[in-house]
C-alpha cells in the first residue's frame, strides 16, 4: 500500500513552517491550488482565500514569520482515496508577542496525482481572538 498524500503534505507543511523549507512543500502543491483559511483577516492577514502555488507559498512564509509550532495533535482523521479531513490541536507561540496560543482547527484537503489541489481550514476563531488580545471578549447579552 502506498502512503496517503496527506502524510507527505503534512510533513512538508510543518518543515516549511518550522524550518522555512518551502521546496518540499512546493513540490507537492498543484500550480492551480485553491486554498482558504477562514478567520478574521483584519487580525491575521495570512487568513483568507488564495489561488495558485505562489500565493499559497507566500501565505506559508507569512505564517512562519508570525508563529512557531511547539506541538500538534491530530484528534480525528478521515482519509479517502484523494481526500482527507482532520481535527488538529496546535500549541504555538506568537513571535511578535511571545504569547502562547492553543489553537484547534478542522482541515479539509483534496489531492490529485499526489499534489494538493484544494485546502480548507476552519479555525475556532473566537478562542483565537481572545488569546491574541489577551482577555475575553465582552459580548452584549441578548434578552
Tab-separated table of C-alpha atoms in Angstrom:
chain	number	residue	atom	x	y	z
A	1	UNK	CA	0.000	0.000	0.000
A	2	UNK	CA	1.327	3.472	-0.863
A	3	UNK	CA	1.480	6.353	1.544
A	4	UNK	CA	-1.517	8.711	1.524
A	5	UNK	CA	-0.808	12.174	0.075
A	6	UNK	CA	-1.861	13.801	3.367
A	7	UNK	CA	1.166	12.410	5.185
A	8	UNK	CA	3.640	13.786	2.623
A	9	UNK	CA	1.821	17.126	2.612
A	10	UNK	CA	1.705	17.295	6.418
A	11	UNK	CA	5.445	16.650	6.788
A	12	UNK	CA	6.285	19.194	4.081
A	13	UNK	CA	3.958	21.837	5.563
A	14	UNK	CA	5.437	21.530	9.035
A	15	UNK	CA	9.002	21.663	7.649
A	16	UNK	CA	8.016	24.798	5.743
A	17	UNK	CA	6.552	26.426	8.868
A	18	UNK	CA	9.130	25.222	11.399
A	19	UNK	CA	12.306	25.307	9.320
A	20	UNK	CA	11.308	27.609	6.421
A	21	UNK	CA	11.975	24.768	3.981
A	22	UNK	CA	9.462	25.571	1.246
A	23	UNK	CA	10.990	23.440	-1.539
A	24	UNK	CA	9.418	20.167	-0.361
A	25	UNK	CA	6.060	21.893	0.003
A	26	UNK	CA	6.321	23.499	-3.441
A	27	UNK	CA	6.862	20.068	-4.984
A	28	UNK	CA	3.544	18.702	-3.720
A	29	UNK	CA	1.272	21.711	-4.378
A	30	UNK	CA	-0.581	21.908	-7.674
A	31	UNK	CA	0.007	25.063	-9.755
A	32	UNK	CA	-3.730	25.881	-9.557
A	33	UNK	CA	-4.247	25.057	-5.862
A	34	UNK	CA	-7.318	26.572	-4.222
A	35	UNK	CA	-6.631	27.459	-0.552
A	36	UNK	CA	-8.645	29.170	2.186
A	37	UNK	CA	-8.161	29.732	5.899
A	38	UNK	CA	-11.393	31.044	7.406
A	39	UNK	CA	-10.914	33.620	10.131
A	40	UNK	CA	-10.578	37.337	10.915
A	41	UNK	CA	-8.369	38.651	8.110
A	42	UNK	CA	-8.136	42.043	9.858
A	43	UNK	CA	-6.186	40.459	12.711
A	44	UNK	CA	-4.417	37.744	10.733
A	45	UNK	CA	-3.645	38.871	7.158
A	46	UNK	CA	-2.494	35.379	6.157
A	47	UNK	CA	-6.085	34.145	6.593
A	48	UNK	CA	-8.428	34.284	3.617
A	49	UNK	CA	-8.571	32.740	0.166
A	50	UNK	CA	-5.595	32.247	-2.147
A	51	UNK	CA	-5.284	30.736	-5.592
A	52	UNK	CA	-2.147	29.327	-7.155
A	53	UNK	CA	1.068	27.832	-5.854
A	54	UNK	CA	2.954	31.131	-5.480
A	55	UNK	CA	0.177	32.664	-3.362
A	56	UNK	CA	-0.016	29.598	-1.097
A	57	UNK	CA	3.746	29.505	-0.600
A	58	UNK	CA	3.674	33.212	0.288
A	59	UNK	CA	0.968	32.524	2.908
A	60	UNK	CA	3.136	29.773	4.384
A	61	UNK	CA	6.066	32.224	4.555
A	62	UNK	CA	3.832	34.746	6.352
A	63	UNK	CA	2.614	32.144	8.837
A	64	UNK	CA	6.220	31.045	9.520
A	65	UNK	CA	7.114	34.712	10.138
A	66	UNK	CA	4.369	35.019	12.757
A	67	UNK	CA	4.213	31.754	14.706
A	68	UNK	CA	6.323	28.918	15.993
A	69	UNK	CA	4.759	25.467	16.314
A	70	UNK	CA	5.585	23.592	19.502
A	71	UNK	CA	3.212	20.672	19.196
A	72	UNK	CA	0.310	19.406	17.154
A	73	UNK	CA	-2.025	16.511	17.779
A	74	UNK	CA	-4.483	15.066	15.308
A	75	UNK	CA	-7.624	14.442	17.327
A	76	UNK	CA	-9.517	12.821	14.466
A	77	UNK	CA	-8.808	11.986	10.852
A	78	UNK	CA	-10.703	10.559	7.902
A	79	UNK	CA	-8.956	9.551	4.696
A	80	UNK	CA	-10.476	8.985	1.274
A	81	UNK	CA	-8.569	7.965	-1.829
A	82	UNK	CA	-7.652	11.578	-2.687
A	83	UNK	CA	-9.187	13.440	0.243
A	84	UNK	CA	-8.642	13.974	3.939
A	85	UNK	CA	-10.394	15.621	6.848
A	86	UNK	CA	-8.618	16.266	10.150
A	87	UNK	CA	-9.274	17.867	13.521
A	88	UNK	CA	-5.969	19.191	14.835
A	89	UNK	CA	-4.917	20.929	18.046
A	90	UNK	CA	-1.810	23.116	17.897
A	91	UNK	CA	0.345	24.658	20.606
A	92	UNK	CA	2.003	27.752	19.144
A	93	UNK	CA	3.853	30.890	20.108
A	94	UNK	CA	3.095	34.241	18.502
A	95	UNK	CA	6.557	35.520	17.581
A	96	UNK	CA	5.735	39.238	17.901
A	97	UNK	CA	4.430	38.982	21.487
A	98	UNK	CA	5.933	35.653	22.610
A	99	UNK	CA	2.406	34.680	23.754
A	100	UNK	CA	1.443	31.007	23.834
A	101	UNK	CA	-1.569	30.119	21.707
A	102	UNK	CA	-3.628	26.956	21.771
A	103	UNK	CA	-5.475	26.522	18.504
A	104	UNK	CA	-7.988	23.967	17.281
A	105	UNK	CA	-8.821	23.633	13.604
A	106	UNK	CA	-10.505	21.471	11.011
A	107	UNK	CA	-8.565	20.857	7.818
A	108	UNK	CA	-10.089	19.516	4.585
A	109	UNK	CA	-7.746	18.622	1.722
A	110	UNK	CA	-8.105	17.255	-1.782
A	111	UNK	CA	-5.260	15.778	-3.806
A	112	UNK	CA	-4.786	14.845	-7.451
A	113	UNK	CA	-1.833	12.775	-8.630
A	114	UNK	CA	-0.230	13.221	-5.185
A	115	UNK	CA	-0.444	17.039	-5.239
A	116	UNK	CA	-2.609	19.310	-3.104
A	117	UNK	CA	-5.368	20.874	-5.244
A	118	UNK	CA	-7.687	22.221	-2.531
A	119	UNK	CA	-7.357	23.117	1.142
A	120	UNK	CA	-9.967	24.491	3.525
A	121	UNK	CA	-9.057	25.301	7.123
A	122	UNK	CA	-11.693	26.265	9.693
A	123	UNK	CA	-10.342	27.731	12.918
A	124	UNK	CA	-12.003	28.264	16.279
A	125	UNK	CA	-11.522	31.981	15.738
A	126	UNK	CA	-13.426	33.241	18.786
A	127	UNK	CA	-10.969	31.492	21.095
A	128	UNK	CA	-8.027	32.570	18.916
A	129	UNK	CA	-9.018	36.250	19.045
A	130	UNK	CA	-9.403	36.130	22.828
A	131	UNK	CA	-5.914	34.655	23.144
A	132	UNK	CA	-4.451	37.197	20.715
A	133	UNK	CA	-5.921	40.219	22.507
A	134	UNK	CA	-5.182	38.765	25.928
A	135	UNK	CA	-8.638	38.839	27.501
A	136	UNK	CA	-12.163	37.500	26.995
A	137	UNK	CA	-14.369	39.319	24.519
A	138	UNK	CA	-17.370	41.030	26.143
A	139	UNK	CA	-20.424	40.380	24.030
A	140	UNK	CA	-23.725	42.141	24.567
A	141	UNK	CA	-26.364	39.969	26.197
A	142	UNK	CA	-29.338	39.032	24.103
A	143	UNK	CA	-32.579	39.102	26.036
